[in-house]
PDB file of C-alpha atoms in Angstrom:
ATOM      1  CA  MET Q   1     -22.823  71.002  66.074  1.00 53.00           C
ATOM      2  CA  ALA Q   2     -23.903  71.749  62.500  1.00 61.00           C
ATOM      3  CA  PRO Q   3     -23.607  69.036  59.844  1.00 73.00           C
ATOM      4  CA  ILE Q   4     -20.596  69.067  57.545  1.00 62.00           C
ATOM      5  CA  SER Q   5     -20.797  71.409  54.558  1.00 65.00           C
ATOM      6  CA  THR Q   6     -18.477  72.600  51.807  1.00 70.00           C
ATOM      7  CA  PRO Q   7     -18.362  75.893  49.900  1.00 66.00           C
ATOM      8  CA  GLN Q   8     -19.802  74.048  46.918  1.00 89.00           C
ATOM      9  CA  THR Q   9     -22.668  72.514  48.937  1.00 93.00           C
ATOM     10  CA  PRO Q  10     -23.141  74.809  51.954  1.00 95.00           C
ATOM     11  CA  PHE Q  11     -26.494  73.258  52.904  1.00 97.00           C
ATOM     12  CA  GLY Q  12     -26.005  69.773  51.495  1.00 96.00           C
ATOM     13  CA  ARG Q  13     -27.636  68.614  48.276  1.00 97.00           C
ATOM     14  CA  VAL Q  14     -31.161  67.332  48.994  1.00 98.00           C
ATOM     15  CA  LEU Q  15     -33.326  69.529  51.194  1.00 98.00           C
ATOM     16  CA  THR Q  16     -37.041  69.408  51.896  1.00 98.00           C
ATOM     17  CA  ALA Q  17     -39.080  72.578  52.256  1.00 98.00           C
ATOM     18  CA  MET Q  18     -40.926  71.054  55.198  1.00 98.00           C
ATOM     19  CA  ILE Q  19     -44.606  71.506  55.970  1.00 98.00           C
ATOM     20  CA  THR Q  20     -45.610  72.591  59.460  1.00 98.00           C
ATOM     21  CA  PRO Q  21     -47.742  69.941  61.175  1.00 98.00           C
ATOM     22  CA  PHE Q  22     -50.791  71.125  63.083  1.00 98.00           C
ATOM     23  CA  THR Q  23     -53.010  69.285  65.545  1.00 97.00           C
ATOM     24  CA  ALA Q  24     -56.648  68.566  64.762  1.00 96.00           C
ATOM     25  CA  ASP Q  25     -57.665  71.865  66.337  1.00 96.00           C
ATOM     26  CA  GLY Q  26     -55.133  73.849  64.290  1.00 96.00           C
ATOM     27  CA  ALA Q  27     -52.441  74.323  66.949  1.00 97.00           C
ATOM     28  CA  LEU Q  28     -48.740  73.890  66.251  1.00 98.00           C
ATOM     29  CA  ASP Q  29     -47.758  70.205  66.542  1.00 98.00           C
ATOM     30  CA  LEU Q  30     -44.161  70.245  67.749  1.00 98.00           C
ATOM     31  CA  ASP Q  31     -44.049  66.511  68.425  1.00 98.00           C
ATOM     32  CA  GLY Q  32     -45.311  65.901  64.906  1.00 98.00           C
ATOM     33  CA  ALA Q  33     -42.733  68.298  63.482  1.00 98.00           C
ATOM     34  CA  GLN Q  34     -39.938  66.399  65.210  1.00 98.00           C
ATOM     35  CA  GLN Q  35     -41.291  63.047  64.012  1.00 98.00           C
ATOM     36  CA  LEU Q  36     -41.582  64.306  60.445  1.00 98.00           C
ATOM     37  CA  ALA Q  37     -38.108  65.853  60.542  1.00 98.00           C
ATOM     38  CA  VAL Q  38     -36.600  62.539  61.681  1.00 98.00           C
ATOM     39  CA  HIS Q  39     -38.520  60.683  58.963  1.00 98.00           C
ATOM     40  CA  LEU Q  40     -37.281  63.042  56.244  1.00 98.00           C
ATOM     41  CA  VAL Q  41     -33.651  62.925  57.364  1.00 98.00           C
ATOM     42  CA  ASP Q  42     -33.802  59.131  57.659  1.00 98.00           C
ATOM     43  CA  ALA Q  43     -35.128  59.069  54.074  1.00 97.00           C
ATOM     44  CA  GLY Q  44     -32.012  60.835  52.820  1.00 97.00           C
ATOM     45  CA  ASN Q  45     -32.380  64.587  53.258  1.00 98.00           C
ATOM     46  CA  ASP Q  46     -29.245  66.604  54.008  1.00 96.00           C
ATOM     47  CA  GLY Q  47     -31.302  69.526  55.225  1.00 98.00           C
ATOM     48  CA  LEU Q  48     -34.720  70.906  56.032  1.00 98.00           C
ATOM     49  CA  ILE Q  49     -36.160  74.335  55.324  1.00 98.00           C
ATOM     50  CA  ILE Q  50     -38.366  75.345  58.258  1.00 98.00           C
ATOM     51  CA  ASN Q  51     -40.874  78.220  58.172  1.00 98.00           C
ATOM     52  CA  GLY Q  52     -40.858  78.588  54.408  1.00 97.00           C
ATOM     53  CA  THR Q  53     -43.982  79.095  52.332  1.00 96.00           C
ATOM     54  CA  THR Q  54     -44.506  75.324  52.307  1.00 97.00           C
ATOM     55  CA  GLY Q  55     -44.395  75.581  56.102  1.00 98.00           C
ATOM     56  CA  GLU Q  56     -47.362  77.982  55.985  1.00 97.00           C
ATOM     57  CA  SER Q  57     -45.179  80.814  57.255  1.00 97.00           C
ATOM     58  CA  PRO Q  58     -47.742  83.484  56.307  1.00 96.00           C
ATOM     59  CA  THR Q  59     -50.081  82.085  58.975  1.00 97.00           C
ATOM     60  CA  THR Q  60     -47.697  81.152  61.795  1.00 98.00           C
ATOM     61  CA  THR Q  61     -46.705  83.605  64.507  1.00 98.00           C
ATOM     62  CA  ASP Q  62     -43.137  84.665  65.286  1.00 98.00           C
ATOM     63  CA  ALA Q  63     -43.334  82.667  68.513  1.00 98.00           C
ATOM     64  CA  GLU Q  64     -44.491  79.556  66.628  1.00 98.00           C
ATOM     65  CA  LYS Q  65     -41.667  79.986  64.113  1.00 98.00           C
ATOM     66  CA  ASN Q  66     -39.211  80.222  66.981  1.00 97.00           C
ATOM     67  CA  ASP Q  67     -40.549  77.096  68.688  1.00 98.00           C
ATOM     68  CA  LEU Q  68     -40.567  75.166  65.427  1.00 98.00           C
ATOM     69  CA  VAL Q  69     -36.934  75.877  64.587  1.00 98.00           C
ATOM     70  CA  ARG Q  70     -35.860  75.001  68.131  1.00 98.00           C
ATOM     71  CA  ALA Q  71     -37.787  71.703  68.034  1.00 98.00           C
ATOM     72  CA  VAL Q  72     -36.395  70.631  64.644  1.00 98.00           C
ATOM     73  CA  VAL Q  73     -32.826  71.529  65.628  1.00 98.00           C
ATOM     74  CA  GLU Q  74     -33.283  69.430  68.744  1.00 98.00           C
ATOM     75  CA  ALA Q  75     -34.574  66.492  66.693  1.00 98.00           C
ATOM     76  CA  VAL Q  76     -32.163  66.422  63.743  1.00 98.00           C
ATOM     77  CA  GLY Q  77     -29.719  69.309  64.083  1.00 96.00           C
ATOM     78  CA  ASP Q  78     -26.754  67.006  64.529  1.00 96.00           C
ATOM     79  CA  ARG Q  79     -27.562  65.159  61.288  1.00 97.00           C
ATOM     80  CA  ALA Q  80     -29.000  67.732  58.907  1.00 97.00           C
ATOM     81  CA  HIS Q  81     -28.822  71.413  58.060  1.00 98.00           C
ATOM     82  CA  VAL Q  82     -31.774  73.233  59.609  1.00 98.00           C
ATOM     83  CA  VAL Q  83     -32.397  76.351  57.541  1.00 98.00           C
ATOM     84  CA  ALA Q  84     -34.922  78.890  58.803  1.00 98.00           C
ATOM     85  CA  GLY Q  85     -37.157  80.781  56.416  1.00 98.00           C
ATOM     86  CA  ILE Q  86     -37.089  84.378  57.630  1.00 98.00           C
ATOM     87  CA  GLY Q  87     -38.117  86.370  54.564  1.00 95.00           C
ATOM     88  CA  THR Q  88     -40.900  88.957  54.655  1.00 96.00           C
ATOM     89  CA  ASN Q  89     -41.610  92.165  52.757  1.00 95.00           C
ATOM     90  CA  ASP Q  90     -40.591  94.205  55.812  1.00 97.00           C
ATOM     91  CA  THR Q  91     -36.811  94.349  56.219  1.00 98.00           C
ATOM     92  CA  ARG Q  92     -36.934  95.202  59.929  1.00 98.00           C
ATOM     93  CA  HIS Q  93     -39.239  92.268  60.648  1.00 98.00           C
ATOM     94  CA  THR Q  94     -37.041  89.987  58.578  1.00 98.00           C
ATOM     95  CA  LEU Q  95     -33.987  90.980  60.598  1.00 98.00           C
ATOM     96  CA  GLU Q  96     -35.839  90.211  63.830  1.00 98.00           C
ATOM     97  CA  LEU Q  97     -36.728  86.742  62.508  1.00 98.00           C
ATOM     98  CA  ALA Q  98     -33.128  86.174  61.392  1.00 98.00           C
ATOM     99  CA  ARG Q  99     -31.721  86.986  64.817  1.00 98.00           C
ATOM    100  CA  GLN Q 100     -34.401  84.870  66.467  1.00 98.00           C
ATOM    101  CA  ALA Q 101     -33.507  81.897  64.255  1.00 98.00           C
ATOM    102  CA  GLU Q 102     -29.822  82.266  65.078  1.00 98.00           C
ATOM    103  CA  ARG Q 103     -30.567  82.311  68.809  1.00 98.00           C
ATOM    104  CA  VAL Q 104     -32.446  78.996  68.698  1.00 97.00           C
ATOM    105  CA  GLY Q 105     -29.766  77.180  66.710  1.00 97.00           C
ATOM    106  CA  ALA Q 106     -30.614  77.421  63.009  1.00 98.00           C
ATOM    107  CA  HIS Q 107     -27.692  76.579  60.742  1.00 98.00           C
ATOM    108  CA  GLY Q 108     -28.676  78.963  57.962  1.00 98.00           C
ATOM    109  CA  LEU Q 109     -31.296  81.376  56.671  1.00 98.00           C
ATOM    110  CA  LEU Q 110     -33.591  81.306  53.630  1.00 98.00           C
ATOM    111  CA  ALA Q 111     -34.492  84.829  52.507  1.00 98.00           C
ATOM    112  CA  VAL Q 112     -37.223  85.202  49.913  1.00 97.00           C
ATOM    113  CA  THR Q 113     -37.499  88.247  47.672  1.00 97.00           C
ATOM    114  CA  PRO Q 114     -39.736  90.827  49.381  1.00 96.00           C
ATOM    115  CA  TYR Q 115     -43.181  90.283  47.928  1.00 95.00           C
ATOM    116  CA  TYR Q 116     -46.065  92.544  46.875  1.00 94.00           C
ATOM    117  CA  SER Q 117     -44.223  95.865  47.285  1.00 94.00           C
ATOM    118  CA  LYS Q 118     -42.074  95.250  44.170  1.00 96.00           C
ATOM    119  CA  PRO Q 119     -38.865  97.014  45.240  1.00 97.00           C
ATOM    120  CA  PRO Q 120     -36.246  97.968  42.629  1.00 98.00           C
ATOM    121  CA  GLN Q 121     -33.032  95.992  42.323  1.00 98.00           C
ATOM    122  CA  GLU Q 122     -31.141  98.401  44.600  1.00 98.00           C
ATOM    123  CA  GLY Q 123     -33.828  97.845  47.244  1.00 98.00           C
ATOM    124  CA  LEU Q 124     -33.371  94.082  46.903  1.00 98.00           C
ATOM    125  CA  PHE Q 125     -29.610  94.466  47.206  1.00 98.00           C
ATOM    126  CA  ARG Q 126     -29.888  96.521  50.389  1.00 98.00           C
ATOM    127  CA  HIS Q 127     -32.548  94.196  51.853  1.00 98.00           C
ATOM    128  CA  PHE Q 128     -30.511  91.020  51.363  1.00 98.00           C
ATOM    129  CA  THR Q 129     -27.294  92.703  52.475  1.00 98.00           C
ATOM    130  CA  ALA Q 130     -28.981  93.808  55.705  1.00 98.00           C
ATOM    131  CA  ILE Q 131     -30.021  90.203  56.339  1.00 98.00           C
ATOM    132  CA  ALA Q 132     -26.501  88.919  55.759  1.00 98.00           C
ATOM    133  CA  ASP Q 133     -25.116  91.586  58.098  1.00 98.00           C
ATOM    134  CA  ALA Q 134     -27.625  90.807  60.864  1.00 98.00           C
ATOM    135  CA  THR Q 135     -26.266  87.401  61.941  1.00 98.00           C
ATOM    136  CA  GLU Q 136     -23.289  85.106  61.506  1.00 98.00           C
ATOM    137  CA  LEU Q 137     -25.372  82.532  59.600  1.00 98.00           C
ATOM    138  CA  PRO Q 138     -24.979  81.678  55.910  1.00 98.00           C
ATOM    139  CA  VAL Q 139     -27.813  82.914  53.707  1.00 98.00           C
ATOM    140  CA  MET Q 140     -29.645  81.241  50.840  1.00 98.00           C
ATOM    141  CA  LEU Q 141     -31.514  83.704  48.638  1.00 98.00           C
ATOM    142  CA  TYR Q 142     -34.895  82.630  47.267  1.00 98.00           C
ATOM    143  CA  ASP Q 143     -35.752  83.946  43.810  1.00 97.00           C
ATOM    144  CA  ILE Q 144     -39.410  83.275  42.972  1.00 94.00           C
ATOM    145  CA  PRO Q 145     -40.815  86.122  40.863  1.00 93.00           C
ATOM    146  CA  GLY Q 146     -44.098  84.300  40.289  1.00 90.00           C
ATOM    147  CA  ARG Q 147     -44.924  84.914  43.949  1.00 90.00           C
ATOM    148  CA  SER Q 148     -42.810  87.922  44.834  1.00 92.00           C
ATOM    149  CA  GLY Q 149     -43.598  89.983  41.749  1.00 94.00           C
ATOM    150  CA  VAL Q 150     -39.951  90.820  40.945  1.00 96.00           C
ATOM    151  CA  PRO Q 151     -36.954  88.687  39.957  1.00 95.00           C
ATOM    152  CA  ILE Q 152     -33.483  89.058  41.378  1.00 97.00           C
ATOM    153  CA  ASP Q 153     -31.566  90.151  38.291  1.00 97.00           C
ATOM    154  CA  THR Q 154     -28.334  88.379  37.429  1.00 97.00           C
ATOM    155  CA  GLU Q 155     -26.358  91.568  38.035  1.00 97.00           C
ATOM    156  CA  THR Q 156     -27.870  91.830  41.533  1.00 98.00           C
ATOM    157  CA  LEU Q 157     -27.065  88.196  42.283  1.00 98.00           C
ATOM    158  CA  VAL Q 158     -23.453  88.805  41.267  1.00 97.00           C
ATOM    159  CA  ARG Q 159     -23.234  91.834  43.578  1.00 98.00           C
ATOM    160  CA  LEU Q 160     -24.828  89.939  46.466  1.00 98.00           C
ATOM    161  CA  ALA Q 161     -22.462  86.996  46.009  1.00 98.00           C
ATOM    162  CA  GLU Q 162     -19.600  89.261  47.059  1.00 98.00           C
ATOM    163  CA  HIS Q 163     -20.957  89.169  50.614  1.00 98.00           C
ATOM    164  CA  PRO Q 164     -19.175  86.358  52.519  1.00 97.00           C
ATOM    165  CA  ARG Q 165     -22.405  85.103  54.110  1.00 98.00           C
ATOM    166  CA  ILE Q 166     -24.565  85.082  50.958  1.00 98.00           C
ATOM    167  CA  VAL Q 167     -23.599  81.657  49.694  1.00 98.00           C
ATOM    168  CA  ALA Q 168     -26.522  80.142  47.786  1.00 98.00           C
ATOM    169  CA  ASN Q 169     -29.632  80.753  45.727  1.00 98.00           C
ATOM    170  CA  LYS Q 170     -32.869  78.797  45.551  1.00 98.00           C
ATOM    171  CA  ASP Q 171     -34.012  79.225  41.973  1.00 98.00           C
ATOM    172  CA  ALA Q 172     -37.741  79.135  41.238  1.00 97.00           C
ATOM    173  CA  LYS Q 173     -37.512  81.528  38.310  1.00 95.00           C
ATOM    174  CA  GLY Q 174     -38.153  78.838  35.709  1.00 94.00           C
ATOM    175  CA  ASP Q 175     -35.642  80.309  33.241  1.00 95.00           C
ATOM    176  CA  LEU Q 176     -32.762  77.989  32.414  1.00 96.00           C
ATOM    177  CA  GLY Q 177     -31.047  80.598  30.266  1.00 95.00           C
ATOM    178  CA  ARG Q 178     -30.936  83.174  33.045  1.00 94.00           C
ATOM    179  CA  ALA Q 179     -29.908  80.478  35.505  1.00 96.00           C
ATOM    180  CA  SER Q 180     -26.998  79.427  33.285  1.00 96.00           C
ATOM    181  CA  TRP Q 181     -25.589  82.936  33.221  1.00 96.00           C
ATOM    182  CA  ALA Q 182     -26.218  83.561  36.918  1.00 96.00           C
ATOM    183  CA  ILE Q 183     -24.536  80.312  37.992  1.00 97.00           C
ATOM    184  CA  ALA Q 184     -21.514  81.068  35.833  1.00 96.00           C
ATOM    185  CA  GLN Q 185     -21.147  84.692  36.886  1.00 96.00           C
ATOM    186  CA  SER Q 186     -22.101  84.636  40.566  1.00 96.00           C
ATOM    187  CA  GLY Q 187     -20.420  81.494  41.852  1.00 95.00           C
ATOM    188  CA  LEU Q 188     -23.329  80.961  44.252  1.00 97.00           C
ATOM    189  CA  ALA Q 189     -24.265  77.412  45.201  1.00 97.00           C
ATOM    190  CA  TRP Q 190     -27.390  76.882  43.111  1.00 98.00           C
ATOM    191  CA  TYR Q 191     -30.394  74.920  44.355  1.00 98.00           C
ATOM    192  CA  SER Q 192     -33.423  74.046  42.272  1.00 98.00           C
ATOM    193  CA  GLY Q 193     -36.619  75.407  43.759  1.00 97.00           C
ATOM    194  CA  ASP Q 194     -38.843  73.902  41.060  1.00 97.00           C
ATOM    195  CA  ASP Q 195     -39.139  70.122  41.227  1.00 98.00           C
ATOM    196  CA  MET Q 196     -39.912  69.688  37.531  1.00 97.00           C
ATOM    197  CA  LEU Q 197     -36.579  71.386  36.754  1.00 98.00           C
ATOM    198  CA  ASN Q 198     -34.412  69.526  39.280  1.00 98.00           C
ATOM    199  CA  LEU Q 199     -32.529  67.515  36.680  1.00 98.00           C
ATOM    200  CA  PRO Q 200     -32.290  70.274  34.033  1.00 97.00           C
ATOM    201  CA  LEU Q 201     -30.825  72.645  36.637  1.00 98.00           C
ATOM    202  CA  LEU Q 202     -28.285  70.031  37.707  1.00 97.00           C
ATOM    203  CA  SER Q 203     -27.176  69.824  34.078  1.00 96.00           C
ATOM    204  CA  ILE Q 204     -26.256  73.526  34.015  1.00 97.00           C
ATOM    205  CA  GLY Q 205     -24.476  73.642  37.351  1.00 97.00           C
ATOM    206  CA  ALA Q 206     -26.943  73.396  40.247  1.00 97.00           C
ATOM    207  CA  VAL Q 207     -25.639  71.482  43.258  1.00 97.00           C
ATOM    208  CA  GLY Q 208     -28.955  70.176  44.586  1.00 97.00           C
ATOM    209  CA  PHE Q 209     -32.616  70.804  45.320  1.00 97.00           C
ATOM    210  CA  VAL Q 210     -34.922  72.457  47.791  1.00 98.00           C
ATOM    211  CA  SER Q 211     -37.856  70.186  47.105  1.00 98.00           C
ATOM    212  CA  VAL Q 212     -41.506  69.801  47.996  1.00 98.00           C
ATOM    213  CA  VAL Q 213     -42.070  66.375  46.443  1.00 98.00           C
ATOM    214  CA  SER Q 214     -39.215  65.081  48.583  1.00 98.00           C
ATOM    215  CA  HIS Q 215     -41.796  64.717  51.343  1.00 98.00           C
ATOM    216  CA  VAL Q 216     -42.752  61.508  49.529  1.00 98.00           C
ATOM    217  CA  VAL Q 217     -39.886  60.591  47.139  1.00 98.00           C
ATOM    218  CA  THR Q 218     -36.579  61.605  48.755  1.00 98.00           C
ATOM    219  CA  PRO Q 219     -34.882  58.252  47.945  1.00 97.00           C
ATOM    220  CA  ASP Q 220     -35.703  58.690  44.241  1.00 98.00           C
ATOM    221  CA  LEU Q 221     -34.407  62.259  44.207  1.00 98.00           C
ATOM    222  CA  ARG Q 222     -31.241  61.137  45.959  1.00 97.00           C
ATOM    223  CA  ALA Q 223     -30.775  58.343  43.416  1.00 98.00           C
ATOM    224  CA  MET Q 224     -31.309  60.773  40.513  1.00 98.00           C
ATOM    225  CA  LEU Q 225     -28.765  63.177  41.973  1.00 97.00           C
ATOM    226  CA  GLU Q 226     -26.178  60.469  42.556  1.00 97.00           C
ATOM    227  CA  ALA Q 227     -26.682  59.080  39.037  1.00 98.00           C
ATOM    228  CA  HIS Q 228     -26.119  62.543  37.605  1.00 97.00           C
ATOM    229  CA  LEU Q 229     -23.030  63.147  39.732  1.00 96.00           C
ATOM    230  CA  GLY Q 230     -21.704  59.738  38.695  1.00 97.00           C
ATOM    231  CA  GLY Q 231     -22.109  60.520  35.016  1.00 97.00           C
ATOM    232  CA  ASP Q 232     -24.985  58.099  34.400  1.00 98.00           C
ATOM    233  CA  VAL Q 233     -27.162  60.476  32.407  1.00 96.00           C
ATOM    234  CA  GLN Q 234     -29.477  57.729  31.196  1.00 98.00           C
ATOM    235  CA  LYS Q 235     -30.297  56.532  34.711  1.00 98.00           C
ATOM    236  CA  ALA Q 236     -30.827  60.082  35.956  1.00 98.00           C
ATOM    237  CA  THR Q 237     -33.185  60.726  33.048  1.00 98.00           C
ATOM    238  CA  GLU Q 238     -35.106  57.516  33.697  1.00 98.00           C
ATOM    239  CA  ILE Q 239     -35.664  58.485  37.341  1.00 98.00           C
ATOM    240  CA  HIS Q 240     -36.730  61.994  36.298  1.00 98.00           C
ATOM    241  CA  GLN Q 241     -39.259  60.539  33.892  1.00 98.00           C
ATOM    242  CA  LYS Q 242     -40.521  58.065  36.498  1.00 97.00           C
ATOM    243  CA  LEU Q 243     -41.225  61.001  38.803  1.00 98.00           C
ATOM    244  CA  LEU Q 244     -43.148  63.072  36.249  1.00 98.00           C
ATOM    245  CA  PRO Q 245     -46.554  61.959  37.634  1.00 97.00           C
ATOM    246  CA  ILE Q 246     -45.393  63.077  41.097  1.00 97.00           C
ATOM    247  CA  PHE Q 247     -44.146  66.441  39.834  1.00 97.00           C
ATOM    248  CA  THR Q 248     -47.477  66.981  38.094  1.00 96.00           C
ATOM    249  CA  GLY Q 249     -49.764  65.562  40.741  1.00 96.00           C
ATOM    250  CA  MET Q 250     -48.268  67.376  43.709  1.00 97.00           C
ATOM    251  CA  PHE Q 251     -48.922  70.719  42.019  1.00 96.00           C
ATOM    252  CA  ARG Q 252     -52.354  70.180  40.450  1.00 95.00           C
ATOM    253  CA  THR Q 253     -53.550  72.565  43.124  1.00 96.00           C
ATOM    254  CA  GLN Q 254     -51.732  74.512  45.844  1.00 96.00           C
ATOM    255  CA  GLY Q 255     -48.616  72.554  46.850  1.00 96.00           C
ATOM    256  CA  VAL Q 256     -49.017  72.703  50.637  1.00 98.00           C
ATOM    257  CA  MET Q 257     -52.536  71.319  50.300  1.00 98.00           C
ATOM    258  CA  THR Q 258     -51.404  68.338  48.219  1.00 98.00           C
ATOM    259  CA  THR Q 259     -48.326  67.713  50.369  1.00 98.00           C
ATOM    260  CA  LYS Q 260     -50.330  67.585  53.568  1.00 98.00           C
ATOM    261  CA  GLY Q 261     -52.860  65.425  51.752  1.00 97.00           C
ATOM    262  CA  ALA Q 262     -50.129  62.983  50.712  1.00 97.00           C
ATOM    263  CA  LEU Q 263     -48.593  62.844  54.194  1.00 98.00           C
ATOM    264  CA  ASN Q 264     -51.973  62.298  55.818  1.00 96.00           C
ATOM    265  CA  LEU Q 265     -52.588  59.431  53.379  1.00 96.00           C
ATOM    266  CA  GLN Q 266     -49.288  57.904  54.504  1.00 96.00           C
ATOM    267  CA  GLY Q 267     -50.093  58.327  58.187  1.00 96.00           C
ATOM    268  CA  LEU Q 268     -47.288  60.841  58.741  1.00 97.00           C
ATOM    269  CA  PRO Q 269     -47.644  64.015  60.841  1.00 97.00           C
ATOM    270  CA  ALA Q 270     -49.286  66.802  58.861  1.00 98.00           C
ATOM    271  CA  GLY Q 271     -52.775  67.570  60.081  1.00 97.00           C
ATOM    272  CA  PRO Q 272     -55.030  70.323  58.767  1.00 97.00           C
ATOM    273  CA  LEU Q 273     -54.211  73.632  57.085  1.00 98.00           C
ATOM    274  CA  ARG Q 274     -54.786  77.193  58.171  1.00 98.00           C
ATOM    275  CA  LEU Q 275     -56.985  79.472  56.122  1.00 97.00           C
ATOM    276  CA  PRO Q 276     -56.804  80.689  53.431  1.00 97.00           C
ATOM    277  CA  LEU Q 277     -55.495  77.211  52.518  1.00 98.00           C
ATOM    278  CA  ILE Q 278     -58.113  74.452  52.656  1.00 98.00           C
ATOM    279  CA  GLU Q 279     -58.300  70.665  52.673  1.00 96.00           C
ATOM    280  CA  LEU Q 280     -58.328  68.733  49.418  1.00 97.00           C
ATOM    281  CA  THR Q 281     -61.726  67.719  48.116  1.00 97.00           C
ATOM    282  CA  ALA Q 282     -62.604  64.034  47.804  1.00 97.00           C
ATOM    283  CA  GLU Q 283     -62.055  64.306  44.056  1.00 97.00           C
ATOM    284  CA  GLU Q 284     -58.667  65.956  44.498  1.00 98.00           C
ATOM    285  CA  THR Q 285     -57.613  63.300  47.001  1.00 97.00           C
ATOM    286  CA  ALA Q 286     -58.635  60.538  44.609  1.00 97.00           C
ATOM    287  CA  GLN Q 287     -56.588  62.116  41.816  1.00 97.00           C
ATOM    288  CA  LEU Q 288     -53.625  62.544  44.156  1.00 97.00           C
ATOM    289  CA  LYS Q 289     -53.727  58.832  44.965  1.00 97.00           C
ATOM    290  CA  ILE Q 290     -53.617  58.061  41.229  1.00 97.00           C
ATOM    291  CA  ASP Q 291     -50.699  60.415  40.660  1.00 97.00           C
ATOM    292  CA  LEU Q 292     -48.701  59.084  43.604  1.00 97.00           C
ATOM    293  CA  ALA Q 293     -49.265  55.478  42.554  1.00 97.00           C
ATOM    294  CA  ALA Q 294     -48.199  56.308  38.975  1.00 96.00           C
ATOM    295  CA  GLY Q 295     -44.919  57.635  40.371  1.00 96.00           C
ATOM    296  CA  GLY Q 296     -44.319  54.543  42.517  1.00 94.00           C
ATOM    297  CA  VAL Q 297     -45.364  55.891  45.920  1.00 94.00           C
ATOM    298  CA  GLN Q 298     -46.823  53.225  48.194  1.00 85.00           C
ATOM    299  CA  LEU Q 299     -49.887  54.262  50.208  1.00 82.00           C
TER     300      LEU Q 299
END
């Protein structure tokens, strides 16, 4: 049974874009994925994004993606929303991944803007509509033009929001002005996809976060969210400012690299990375330790 949701918070409020643990020899670590999923939900996550970019989806096979979603649903599916990343730049492949995720019990789908090919807005509209038509699962769009090459325009978001299964947007556009208009006009549940902007996006109508730094600071993010919802702006701001070293440090280099580095330092399941991503250098690890300590993370 899926966790409780509302139209305002269809996937909960605090979600982690979870890394994919690998064994020392680079194989998929399903036991580690289940352990990490339990740890993250125990820490206060309402949901987990599986097979997103932070989960190294470009270098995992369809079969591995399938096994990973099944394992995480088995571990925490009765306590948290398990949302499967299914986006590619090939609509037919994306639809196959969406149906596969539905079959193994995912509660929702995360669909990133098709990357590299730079489709026009009508192409984006048809792509996302096809995804929403392919299963009975609710869909969270993922707008990240810095990686995909094209934004989802506000007008397109408004059109897509008319589909009953397109219910949310993960915003990594980094434009608070555009976000303000899109939130007001579309009615989509808005999730921050940029940790540095978690609190600013809440202030203009976001309902929560899809976070990377939540691998290490979920309780702080939860406290910031609850302070904001309770009207304690000063406390929310203080927590945001406390976390600035974490927001900076976790993205000094590629975010999956630093996240796995941080989890390995904490003795949590993570393991190595798959090329083209590489392990942190000794110097990068030392700096990461400084950044984590400055943000209050115990190692």
